[in-house]
Coordinates of N, CA and C in Angstrom, one line a residue:
M5 N 14.8 -11.0 -7.3 CA 14.3 -10.5 -6.2 C 13.2 -11.5 -5.7
S6 N 13.2 -12.2 -4.6 CA 12.0 -12.9 -4.3 C 10.8 -12.5 -4.0
L7 N 9.4 -13.4 -4.2 CA 8.3 -12.9 -4.2 C 8.2 -12.1 -2.7
T8 N 8.9 -12.9 -1.5 CA 8.5 -12.6 -0.3 C 9.2 -11.1 0.2
T9 N 10.4 -11.0 -0.5 CA 10.9 -10.0 -0.3 C 9.9 -8.5 -1.1
I10 N 9.5 -8.8 -2.3 CA 8.4 -7.9 -2.8 C 7.4 -7.6 -2.1
L11 N 6.9 -8.6 -1.5 CA 5.7 -8.4 -0.5 C 5.9 -7.5 0.8
N12 N 7.3 -8.3 1.5 CA 7.4 -7.2 2.6 C 7.7 -5.7 2.3
N13 N 8.5 -5.3 0.9 CA 8.7 -4.3 0.6 C 7.3 -3.4 0.6
T14 N 6.6 -3.9 0.1 CA 5.1 -3.4 -0.3 C 4.4 -3.0 1.2
L15 N 4.6 -3.8 2.0 CA 3.8 -3.4 3.5 C 4.5 -2.3 4.1
D16 N 6.0 -2.3 4.2 CA 6.6 -1.5 4.2 C 6.2 0.0 3.8
L17 N 5.8 -0.1 2.8 CA 5.3 1.4 1.8 C 4.0 1.9 2.1
V18 N 2.9 0.8 2.7 CA 1.7 1.4 2.7 C 1.3 1.2 4.1
N19 N 0.8 2.6 4.7 CA 0.4 2.9 6.1 C -0.4 1.6 6.6
Q20 N -0.4 1.3 7.7 CA -1.4 0.6 8.1 C -1.8 -0.7 7.4
A21 N -1.3 -1.2 6.7 CA -1.3 -2.5 5.8 C -1.2 -3.5 6.7
K22 N -2.1 -4.4 6.4 CA -2.5 -5.7 7.7 C -1.5 -7.2 6.6
F23 N -1.6 -7.1 5.3 CA -1.2 -8.3 4.6 C -0.9 -7.9 3.1
A24 N -0.2 -8.8 2.5 CA 0.1 -8.4 1.0 C 0.3 -9.9 0.3
G25 N 0.2 -10.1 -0.6 CA 0.1 -11.6 -1.2 C -0.4 -11.7 -2.7
V26 N -0.1 -13.1 -3.2 CA -0.6 -13.3 -4.2 C -1.3 -14.6 -4.2
V27 N -2.8 -14.5 -4.8 CA -3.6 -15.9 -4.7 C -3.5 -16.1 -6.4
G28 N -4.1 -17.2 -6.5 CA -4.7 -18.1 -7.8 C -5.9 -17.9 -7.8
T29 N -6.4 -17.6 -9.4 CA -7.7 -17.9 -9.6 C -8.2 -19.5 -9.3
D30 N -7.3 -20.4 -9.2 CA -7.6 -21.7 -8.8 C -8.3 -22.1 -7.2
G31 N -8.3 -20.7 -6.8 CA -8.9 -20.5 -5.5 C -8.1 -20.8 -4.2
L32 N -6.5 -21.0 -4.6 CA -5.7 -21.3 -3.7 C -4.6 -19.9 -3.6
G33 N -3.9 -19.8 -2.2 CA -3.2 -18.7 -2.2 C -1.6 -19.0 -2.4
I34 N -1.1 -18.3 -3.0 CA 0.4 -18.6 -3.6 C 1.4 -18.3 -2.4
E35 N 1.5 -16.8 -2.0 CA 2.2 -16.3 -1.0 C 1.4 -15.4 -0.2
M36 N 1.5 -15.5 1.1 CA 1.0 -14.3 1.8 C 1.8 -13.8 3.3
V37 N 2.0 -12.5 3.2 CA 2.8 -11.9 4.3 C 1.6 -11.1 5.0
F38 N 2.0 -11.3 6.6 CA 1.0 -10.5 7.3 C 2.2 -9.8 8.2
V39 N 1.4 -8.7 8.5 CA 2.3 -7.5 9.4 C 2.0 -8.0 11.0
D40 N 0.8 -8.1 11.4 CA 0.6 -8.6 12.7 C 0.0 -9.9 12.9
E41 N 0.5 -11.0 13.2 CA -0.1 -12.6 13.3 C -1.3 -12.2 14.5
A42 N -1.2 -11.3 15.4 CA -1.8 -11.6 16.6 C -3.0 -10.9 16.4
T43 N -3.6 -10.4 15.3 CA -4.7 -9.4 15.1 C -6.2 -10.2 15.1
A44 N -7.0 -9.8 15.7 CA -8.5 -10.5 16.2 C -9.1 -10.8 15.0
Y45 N -8.8 -10.5 13.9 CA -9.2 -10.7 12.3 C -8.4 -12.1 11.7
D46 N -9.3 -13.3 11.4 CA -8.5 -14.2 10.8 C -7.7 -14.1 9.2
L47 N -6.9 -13.5 9.3 CA -6.0 -13.1 8.0 C -5.7 -14.3 6.7
E48 N -5.5 -15.3 7.8 CA -5.2 -16.2 7.0 C -6.4 -16.9 6.1
L49 N -7.5 -16.7 6.7 CA -8.7 -17.1 6.0 C -9.2 -16.4 5.0
A50 N -8.7 -14.9 5.4 CA -8.9 -14.0 4.1 C -8.0 -14.3 3.0
E51 N -6.7 -15.1 3.2 CA -6.1 -15.2 1.9 C -6.7 -16.4 1.1
I52 N -7.6 -17.6 1.7 CA -8.3 -18.3 1.0 C -9.7 -17.8 0.4
E53 N -10.2 -16.8 1.1 CA -11.3 -16.4 0.7 C -11.4 -15.3 -0.5
L54 N -10.0 -14.6 -0.6 CA -9.7 -13.6 -1.5 C -9.4 -14.5 -2.8
A55 N -8.7 -15.8 -2.9 CA -8.6 -16.3 -3.4 C -9.8 -16.9 -4.0
S56 N -10.9 -17.4 -3.5 CA -12.2 -17.5 -3.6 C -12.7 -16.6 -4.7
L57 N -12.9 -15.5 -4.1 CA -13.4 -14.3 -4.8 C -12.8 -14.1 -6.3
A58 N -11.5 -14.2 -6.3 CA -10.9 -14.1 -7.7 C -11.4 -15.0 -8.4
A59 N -11.4 -16.6 -8.0 CA -11.7 -17.2 -9.0 C -13.1 -16.9 -9.2
L60 N -13.9 -16.8 -8.6 CA -15.4 -16.5 -8.7 C -15.6 -15.4 -9.7
A61 N -14.6 -14.5 -9.5 CA -15.0 -13.1 -10.6 C -14.4 -13.2 -11.8
T62 N -13.3 -14.2 -12.0 CA -13.0 -14.8 -13.2 C -14.0 -15.8 -14.2
S63 N -14.2 -16.3 -13.4 CA -15.2 -17.3 -13.8 C -16.7 -16.9 -14.6
A64 N -17.1 -15.5 -13.4 CA -18.3 -15.0 -14.0 C -17.9 -14.2 -15.2
S65 N -16.8 -13.4 -15.1 CA -16.3 -12.5 -16.4 C -16.1 -13.4 -17.7
N66 N -15.9 -14.6 -17.5 CA -15.7 -15.4 -18.4 C -17.0 -16.1 -19.1
R67 N -17.6 -16.2 -18.4 CA -19.1 -16.7 -18.5 C -20.1 -15.4 -19.3
M68 N -19.8 -14.2 -19.3 CA -20.3 -12.9 -19.4 C -20.0 -12.9 -20.8
G69 N -18.6 -13.2 -21.0 CA -18.0 -12.7 -21.9 C -17.1 -11.2 -21.7
A70 N -16.9 -10.9 -20.7 CA -16.5 -9.5 -20.4 C -15.0 -9.6 -20.5
G71 N -14.3 -10.7 -20.8 CA -12.7 -10.5 -20.7 C -12.1 -10.7 -19.5
L72 N -10.6 -10.4 -19.3 CA -10.0 -10.5 -18.0 C -10.6 -9.6 -16.9
V73 N -10.6 -10.2 -15.7 CA -10.9 -9.4 -14.7 C -9.4 -8.6 -14.1
R74 N -9.4 -7.5 -14.2 CA -8.2 -7.0 -13.8 C -8.0 -6.4 -12.4
G75 N -8.9 -6.0 -11.8 CA -9.1 -5.7 -10.4 C -10.4 -6.1 -9.6
L76 N -9.8 -6.1 -8.4 CA -11.2 -6.1 -7.5 C -11.2 -5.3 -5.9
T77 N -12.1 -4.7 -5.6 CA -11.9 -4.1 -4.5 C -13.4 -4.7 -3.7
V78 N -13.0 -5.1 -2.5 CA -14.0 -5.6 -1.4 C -13.9 -4.7 -0.2
E79 N -14.9 -4.0 0.3 CA -15.1 -3.2 1.5 C -16.1 -3.9 2.4
T80 N -15.4 -3.7 3.7 CA -16.2 -4.7 4.9 C -16.2 -3.7 5.7
D81 N -16.9 -3.6 6.9 CA -16.9 -2.8 8.0 C -15.6 -2.6 8.5
A82 N -14.3 -3.5 8.6 CA -13.1 -3.6 9.2 C -12.3 -3.3 8.2
F83 N -12.0 -3.8 6.9 CA -11.1 -3.9 6.2 C -11.9 -3.4 4.4
T84 N -10.4 -3.0 3.9 CA -10.5 -2.7 2.3 C -9.6 -3.8 1.8
F85 N -10.2 -4.6 0.8 CA -9.4 -5.4 0.1 C -9.0 -5.3 -1.1
L86 N -7.7 -5.2 -1.6 CA -7.4 -4.9 -3.2 C -7.0 -6.0 -3.9
A87 N -7.3 -6.4 -5.1 CA -6.8 -7.4 -5.8 C -6.6 -6.9 -7.3
L88 N -5.2 -6.9 -7.6 CA -4.9 -6.3 -9.0 C -4.5 -7.8 -9.9
L89 N -4.7 -7.9 -11.2 CA -4.2 -9.0 -11.9 C -2.7 -8.9 -11.9
I90 N -2.0 -9.8 -11.9 CA -0.4 -9.8 -12.4 C -0.2 -10.4 -13.5
A91 N -1.0 -11.5 -13.7 CA -1.0 -12.4 -14.8 C -2.3 -13.3 -14.9
P92 N -2.6 -13.7 -16.1 CA -3.8 -14.5 -16.0 C -3.5 -15.7 -14.9
D93 N -4.6 -15.7 -14.3 CA -4.8 -17.0 -13.0 C -3.9 -16.5 -11.9
Y94 N -3.5 -15.2 -11.6 CA -3.0 -15.0 -10.3 C -3.0 -13.1 -10.3
F95 N -3.4 -13.0 -8.8 CA -3.9 -11.4 -8.6 C -3.1 -11.3 -7.2
A96 N -2.4 -9.9 -7.3 CA -1.8 -9.5 -5.9 C -2.8 -9.0 -5.2
V97 N -2.9 -9.3 -4.0 CA -3.8 -8.6 -3.0 C -3.0 -7.9 -2.0
L98 N -4.1 -6.9 -1.2 CA -3.5 -6.3 -0.3 C -4.8 -5.9 0.9
G99 N -4.4 -5.8 1.9 CA -5.4 -5.8 2.9 C -5.3 -4.6 3.8
V100 N -6.2 -3.5 3.9 CA -6.0 -2.5 5.0 C -6.9 -2.1 5.6
P101 N -7.2 -1.9 6.6 CA -8.1 -1.4 7.6 C -9.0 0.0 7.0
V102 N -10.4 0.2 7.7 CA -11.0 0.9 7.2 C -10.1 2.3 7.9
G103 N -10.3 3.3 7.1 CA -9.7 4.6 7.7 C -8.3 4.8 7.0
A104 N -7.5 3.6 6.3 CA -6.6 3.9 5.5 C -6.5 4.6 4.2
D105 N -5.6 5.0 4.1 CA -5.5 6.0 2.9 C -5.4 4.7 1.4
V106 N -6.7 4.3 0.8 CA -6.9 3.4 -0.2 C -6.4 3.7 -1.4
G107 N -6.4 5.0 -1.6 CA -5.7 5.5 -3.1 C -4.3 5.3 -3.0
Q108 N -3.6 5.7 -1.6 CA -2.3 5.2 -1.6 C -1.9 3.6 -1.7
A109 N -2.8 2.7 -1.0 CA -2.7 1.6 -1.0 C -2.6 0.9 -2.6
R110 N -3.4 1.4 -3.2 CA -3.9 0.8 -4.9 C -2.8 1.6 -5.7
S111 N -1.9 2.6 -5.4 CA -0.8 2.9 -6.0 C 0.3 2.0 -5.8
V112 N 0.6 1.8 -4.6 CA 1.6 0.9 -4.0 C 1.3 -0.3 -4.6
L113 N 0.1 -1.0 -4.7 CA -0.3 -2.3 -5.2 C 0.1 -2.2 -6.7
E114 N -0.3 -1.2 -7.4 CA 0.1 -1.3 -8.8 C 1.7 -1.5 -9.1
Q115 N 2.4 -0.6 -8.1 CA 4.0 -0.9 -8.2 C 4.2 -2.2 -7.8
M116 N 3.5 -2.7 -6.9 CA 4.1 -4.3 -6.8 C 3.8 -5.0 -7.8
V117 N 2.6 -4.9 -8.7 CA 2.3 -5.8 -9.4 C 3.4 -5.6 -10.5
E118 N 3.8 -4.6 -11.1 CA 4.8 -4.0 -12.0 C 6.3 -4.6 -11.6
R119 N 6.7 -4.6 -10.3 CA 7.7 -5.3 -10.0 C 7.5 -7.1 -10.1
M120 N 6.6 -7.5 -9.7 CA 6.4 -9.0 -10.1 C 6.3 -9.4 -11.6
R121 N 5.6 -8.6 -12.3 CA 5.6 -8.8 -13.6 C 7.0 -8.7 -14.2
A122 N 8.0 -7.9 -13.9 CA 9.3 -7.8 -14.2 C 10.2 -9.0 -13.8
E123 N 9.6 -9.6 -12.7 CA 10.1 -10.6 -12.0 C 10.0 -11.9 -12.9
L124 N 8.9 -12.0 -13.5 CA 8.3 -13.3 -14.1 C 9.2 -13.5 -15.4

């Protein structure tokens, strides 16, 4: 199954999700699927910034000797961004607006990560 198919299936399962994707800890996005390209928010910039956050968190954790960063949650006025480790150097990310069911989003993101690991 292709990465894009897994991402699209994830978006179908998460109420109100705006995007799903994979980013690397090198600060680059790998693949991203957006629900609404016409949104008022720059979700393509979110891809770059989430990759940067994953890279910074990984670097900070390494310097502290804390081990792998397994997940990140960033809450803003408009969105909650979730990221879970797929494999070293790669995170699955999901963006939902404030008011969305974050617990459900996290559960579906965990399922997405398992599907991606099975495909590797």
